[in-house]
């Protein structure tokens, strides 16, 4: 079924929309949350939350790009669950590694005057990404949005596995400079 | 800023950038090679500029006389209908090469173009595209899509096949708006006459998607069908037949004659609630006050060829109020209920999952009942509310229903909001 038709079902409050959504994007969203959560039960619950969140959001929203709309919902819900896992001292894996990497991009001096809203950071990240080559941008997105492993990214873009961490390190440094220049750090 | 906050901020990455990252670089190079092949073939005859772009008229690229024979054997007279008794469609028309895709990426739809609207194609418009075959099964119907200035953007048509409940879709547009396919192998094209056709096959669960794309007579044409493992072979026969017929008989001049009869009004405005009150159609029906703490996410006035509404969304944490006002339509009639007919709306009668507890014949009305405002009571609002405990979300009432006031319908959907607020807000509108 087309995305257009699925959205129409949501607008009609037809519950078959959830079944269609799950059939079409279950695997995709499963990968998105599976990259962040390593517990199968958490992953399944995250997917169920995703369908419910979509049900509660459409209408009034009418996403132009349903797949990316779902990717963002799934990611946010997975991060929420990850935080709960972390506070309960369970779970580690890829996400912890990603956070360690991102630590290089942030300032360790906490300055309340420089604390900015995540919205501003979001805008800056998009601007920054547009300054990168398509390859470097894609590698960065697969790692820090989709939380994919370096091996998987290398396979996706036919790069050498050792090349991905090099690209990521260089891009993180560029991001740090970019954020500092914009006085966002 | 913490590393966690930075990680979360990545959710703001724009959809377009995310979607680009979905593509495998290697495969897209291959795809580009295949696309370039198509261009080279067509360029050999003439510089290809899709006619839908409204630029220079392009002579046909297909030399019909060079094509393999097809029954009837008079391809120079496409106006001659074919008798159903004649063996119109041989089983093996050309060597169809289906490229098995690893996955697909939905591409954007023209329907998201501001002011997009459609009109049904009439019989003469369909015939003007060169499709005059009268067979037992080919019977095209379809619509044309236009932008808000009435410029033709696309034509989409479909025909039944010889396989029950399976249809073949054919479209013409500036872009190929179906799917982008992702491959791990090189894409091969199929040759139909002088035209290279890229054919794709992708399966998910029990659905097999068949797609094909080609530049025919200077226009982008795409084909789409869905099959199952049981009927795939039969569907492919008809799918390939339709491709073959289009390559031979499609007449792009017919597109020039497809004009919009009427350009519908288009509005898509972001408003504040104060501005929304001034809307001539629906302003009177927006909530007068919101519960404490709720912030405005969006208030939108939307009108196109299908929809006409004023909506608002307000949130406080995970709590939300969605409020949508539109005109009553004939389609709403089946959802009206009296307060006495509790089986039509009382959620306490139907435990979750509702798909199992609500009888099929009541599903539509139980999902979205409409009450007359005069009949609405606080008890009815409670009957439409479920009080949920959810550790991952806001706890409290989830409520949804529609209310009719005169010739408008208000659709309410809330989470974490008291039934009293909903009841009072609606009654306030008619005081």
Coordinates of N, CA and C in Angstrom, one line a residue, chain A residues 1 3-4 11-13 15 23-25 28 49 53 56 60 64-65 67-68 72 75-76 79-81 83-84 86 95 98-99 102-103 105-107 115 118 121-122 125-126 129-130 137-138 140-142 144-146 156-158 185, chain B residues 1-4 6-15 17-26 104-106 109 111-112 156 179 204-205 209 226 300 309 311-313 318 320 322 324 354-355 367-368 390-393 411 413 415:
Chain A
X1 N 0.8 -1.2 0.0 CA 0.0 0.0 0.0 C 0.9 1.2 0.0
X3 N 2.2 5.1 0.8 CA 2.2 5.9 2.0 C 1.0 6.8 2.0
X4 N 0.7 7.3 0.8 CA -0.4 8.3 0.7 C -1.7 7.6 1.2
X11 N -6.1 9.3 8.7 CA -7.0 10.4 8.7 C -8.5 10.0 8.9
X12 N -8.8 8.8 8.3 CA -10.1 8.3 8.5 C -10.3 7.5 9.8
X13 N -9.2 7.5 10.6 CA -9.2 6.8 11.9 C -9.5 5.3 11.7
X15 N -8.4 1.7 11.9 CA -7.3 1.0 12.6 C -6.4 0.1 11.8
X23 N 3.3 -3.5 8.6 CA 3.7 -4.4 7.6 C 4.7 -3.7 6.7
X24 N 4.5 -2.5 6.4 CA 5.4 -1.8 5.5 C 6.7 -1.3 6.1
X25 N 6.6 -0.8 7.3 CA 7.8 -0.2 8.0 C 8.3 -0.9 9.2
X28 N 12.0 -1.8 8.9 CA 12.8 -0.6 8.9 C 12.9 0.0 10.3
X49 N 5.1 1.3 20.6 CA 4.9 2.8 20.9 C 5.0 3.6 19.7
X53 N 2.2 6.2 18.7 CA 2.6 7.7 18.5 C 2.1 8.2 17.1
X56 N -1.5 8.7 17.2 CA -1.9 9.9 17.9 C -1.5 11.2 17.2
X60 N -3.5 15.4 13.7 CA -3.6 16.5 12.7 C -2.4 16.5 11.7
X64 N 4.9 14.6 5.2 CA 5.2 14.5 3.8 C 6.1 13.3 3.4
X65 N 6.9 12.9 4.4 CA 7.7 11.8 4.2 C 7.5 10.8 5.3
X67 N 8.2 7.7 5.9 CA 9.3 6.9 6.4 C 10.2 7.6 7.3
X68 N 10.6 8.8 7.0 CA 11.5 9.6 7.8 C 10.7 10.1 9.1
X72 N 12.1 9.2 12.9 CA 12.4 10.1 14.0 C 11.6 9.7 15.2
X75 N 13.3 6.7 16.7 CA 14.6 7.0 17.3 C 14.4 7.7 18.6
X76 N 13.5 8.7 18.7 CA 13.2 9.4 19.9 C 12.7 8.4 21.0
X79 N 15.6 6.3 22.2 CA 16.5 7.0 23.1 C 15.9 7.2 24.5
X80 N 14.6 7.4 24.6 CA 13.9 7.5 25.9 C 14.1 6.2 26.6
X81 N 13.9 5.1 25.9 CA 14.0 3.8 26.6 C 15.5 3.5 27.0
X83 N 17.6 5.7 27.9 CA 17.9 6.5 29.1 C 17.4 5.7 30.3
X84 N 16.2 5.1 30.2 CA 15.6 4.4 31.3 C 16.5 3.1 31.6
X86 N 19.6 2.9 31.0 CA 20.9 3.3 31.6 C 20.7 3.6 33.1
X95 N 25.2 2.1 21.5 CA 24.8 3.5 21.8 C 25.8 4.1 22.8
X98 N 28.7 5.3 20.9 CA 28.4 6.5 20.1 C 28.4 7.7 21.0
X99 N 27.9 7.6 22.2 CA 27.9 8.7 23.2 C 29.4 9.1 23.5
X102 N 30.7 11.1 20.7 CA 30.1 12.4 20.7 C 30.7 13.3 21.8
X103 N 31.2 12.7 22.8 CA 31.8 13.5 23.9 C 32.9 14.4 23.4
X105 N 32.8 16.1 20.9 CA 32.3 17.3 20.2 C 31.8 18.3 21.2
X106 N 31.8 18.0 22.5 CA 31.1 18.9 23.4 C 32.2 19.6 24.3
X107 N 31.8 20.7 24.8 CA 32.6 21.4 25.8 C 32.4 20.9 27.2
X115 N 24.4 27.7 27.5 CA 23.5 26.5 27.3 C 22.5 26.9 26.3
X118 N 18.0 22.7 22.3 CA 18.3 21.7 21.4 C 17.9 22.1 20.0
X121 N 20.7 23.8 18.3 CA 21.7 22.8 17.9 C 21.2 22.1 16.7
X122 N 19.9 21.7 16.6 CA 19.4 21.0 15.5 C 19.6 21.8 14.2
X125 N 23.2 21.7 13.3 CA 23.7 20.4 12.8 C 23.3 20.3 11.3
X126 N 22.1 20.7 11.0 CA 21.7 20.7 9.6 C 22.6 21.5 8.7
X129 N 25.9 19.9 8.3 CA 25.9 18.7 7.4 C 26.0 19.1 6.0
X130 N 25.4 20.3 5.7 CA 25.3 20.7 4.3 C 26.7 21.2 3.8
X137 N 28.9 13.2 4.9 CA 27.6 13.5 5.5 C 26.8 12.2 5.7
X138 N 26.7 11.4 4.7 CA 26.0 10.1 4.9 C 26.6 9.2 5.9
X140 N 28.2 10.2 8.5 CA 27.9 10.8 9.8 C 26.5 10.5 10.2
X141 N 25.6 10.6 9.3 CA 24.1 10.4 9.6 C 23.9 8.9 10.0
X142 N 24.5 8.0 9.2 CA 24.3 6.6 9.5 C 24.8 6.3 10.9
X144 N 25.3 8.6 13.6 CA 24.8 9.4 14.8 C 23.3 9.6 14.7
X145 N 22.7 9.3 13.6 CA 21.2 9.3 13.6 C 20.7 7.9 13.7
X146 N 21.2 7.0 12.8 CA 20.7 5.6 12.8 C 21.5 4.7 13.8
X156 N 27.6 -0.6 3.5 CA 26.5 0.2 2.8 C 27.2 1.1 1.7
X157 N 28.3 1.7 2.0 CA 28.9 2.6 1.0 C 30.1 2.1 0.4
X158 N 30.3 0.8 0.5 CA 31.5 0.1 -0.1 C 32.8 0.8 0.3
X185 N 28.9 26.1 21.8 CA 29.5 25.3 22.8 C 30.2 26.2 23.8
Chain B
X1 N 26.2 21.6 27.2 CA 25.5 20.6 26.5 C 26.1 19.2 26.8
X2 N 25.3 18.2 27.0 CA 25.8 16.9 27.2 C 25.9 16.1 26.0
X3 N 26.6 15.0 26.0 CA 26.7 14.1 24.8 C 25.4 13.5 24.5
X4 N 24.6 13.2 25.6 CA 23.2 12.7 25.3 C 22.4 13.7 24.6
X6 N 23.4 16.1 22.6 CA 23.9 16.2 21.3 C 23.3 15.0 20.4
X7 N 23.4 13.8 21.0 CA 22.8 12.6 20.3 C 21.4 12.8 20.0
X8 N 20.6 13.3 21.0 CA 19.2 13.6 20.8 C 18.9 14.6 19.7
X9 N 19.8 15.6 19.7 CA 19.6 16.7 18.7 C 19.7 16.2 17.2
X10 N 20.4 15.1 17.1 CA 20.5 14.5 15.7 C 19.1 14.2 15.1
X11 N 18.1 14.1 16.0 CA 16.7 13.9 15.5 C 16.2 15.0 14.6
X12 N 16.9 16.2 14.7 CA 16.5 17.3 13.9 C 17.0 17.3 12.5
X13 N 17.8 16.3 12.2 CA 18.4 16.2 10.8 C 17.2 16.1 9.8
X14 N 17.4 16.9 8.8 CA 16.2 17.1 7.8 C 16.0 15.7 7.1
X15 N 14.7 15.5 6.8 CA 14.3 14.3 6.1 C 15.1 14.1 4.8
X17 N 18.0 14.9 4.0 CA 19.4 14.4 4.2 C 19.4 13.0 4.7
X18 N 18.4 12.7 5.5 CA 18.3 11.3 6.0 C 18.0 10.3 4.8
X19 N 17.1 10.8 4.0 CA 16.7 9.9 2.9 C 17.9 9.7 1.9
X20 N 18.6 10.7 1.7 CA 19.8 10.6 0.8 C 20.8 9.5 1.4
X21 N 20.9 9.5 2.7 CA 21.8 8.6 3.4 C 21.3 7.1 3.2
X22 N 20.1 6.9 2.9 CA 19.6 5.6 2.8 C 20.1 4.9 1.5
X23 N 20.5 5.7 0.6 CA 21.0 5.1 -0.7 C 22.4 4.6 -0.6
X24 N 22.5 3.4 -1.2 CA 23.9 2.8 -1.2 C 24.7 3.4 -2.3
X25 N 25.8 4.0 -2.0 CA 26.6 4.7 -3.0 C 26.9 3.8 -4.2
X26 N 27.3 2.6 -4.0 CA 27.7 1.7 -5.0 C 26.5 1.5 -6.0
X104 N 13.4 -1.0 -1.0 CA 13.0 0.1 -1.7 C 12.9 1.3 -0.8
X105 N 13.0 2.5 -1.4 CA 12.8 3.7 -0.7 C 11.6 4.4 -1.3
X106 N 10.6 4.7 -0.5 CA 9.5 5.5 -1.1 C 10.0 6.8 -1.5
X109 N 5.7 12.1 -3.1 CA 4.6 12.0 -4.0 C 4.2 13.4 -4.4
X111 N 1.4 14.4 -4.7 CA 0.2 14.9 -4.0 C 0.7 15.9 -2.9
X112 N 2.0 15.9 -2.6 CA 2.5 16.9 -1.6 C 2.8 18.2 -2.2
X156 N -2.3 9.3 -14.2 CA -2.2 8.0 -13.6 C -3.5 7.2 -14.0
X179 N 8.8 4.2 -6.6 CA 9.8 3.8 -5.6 C 11.2 3.9 -6.1
X204 N 7.9 -8.2 -0.3 CA 7.9 -8.1 1.2 C 6.7 -8.9 1.7
X205 N 7.0 -9.8 2.6 CA 6.1 -10.8 3.1 C 5.5 -11.4 1.8
X209 N 6.1 -6.8 -5.6 CA 5.9 -5.5 -6.3 C 6.7 -5.6 -7.7
X226 N 1.0 -5.4 -8.3 CA 1.3 -6.1 -7.1 C 0.8 -7.5 -7.3
X300 N -4.0 25.4 11.8 CA -3.8 25.3 10.4 C -5.1 25.4 9.7
X309 N -10.7 22.3 6.1 CA -10.8 22.3 7.5 C -9.9 23.3 8.2
X311 N -7.8 23.4 11.8 CA -7.4 22.4 12.9 C -6.4 23.1 13.8
X312 N -6.4 22.5 15.0 CA -5.4 23.0 16.0 C -4.9 21.8 16.8
X313 N -3.6 22.0 17.2 CA -3.0 21.0 18.1 C -2.3 21.7 19.2
X318 N 3.4 15.2 27.2 CA 2.8 14.2 26.3 C 1.2 14.4 26.1
X320 N -2.2 16.0 24.9 CA -2.5 16.8 23.7 C -3.9 17.0 23.4
X322 N -6.3 17.7 20.1 CA -6.4 17.9 18.6 C -7.8 18.2 18.3
X324 N -10.5 19.7 15.2 CA -10.5 19.9 13.8 C -12.0 20.2 13.3
X354 N -9.6 -3.3 20.3 CA -11.0 -3.1 19.7 C -11.2 -3.9 18.4
X355 N -10.1 -4.2 17.7 CA -10.3 -5.0 16.5 C -11.0 -6.3 16.8
X367 N -15.6 3.7 16.1 CA -14.3 4.4 16.0 C -14.5 5.9 16.1
X368 N -15.5 6.4 15.3 CA -15.7 7.8 15.1 C -17.2 8.2 15.2
X390 N 0.0 4.6 31.8 CA 1.0 4.3 30.9 C 2.3 4.9 31.4
X391 N 3.3 4.0 31.7 CA 4.5 4.5 32.3 C 5.4 5.2 31.3
X392 N 5.1 4.9 30.0 CA 5.9 5.5 28.9 C 5.3 6.7 28.3
X393 N 4.1 7.1 28.8 CA 3.3 8.2 28.2 C 2.6 8.8 29.4
X411 N -14.1 17.5 15.2 CA -13.5 16.2 15.6 C -12.5 16.5 16.8
X413 N -9.9 14.9 19.6 CA -9.0 13.8 20.0 C -8.0 14.3 21.0
X415 N -5.6 13.6 24.7 CA -4.8 12.7 25.6 C -4.4 13.4 26.9

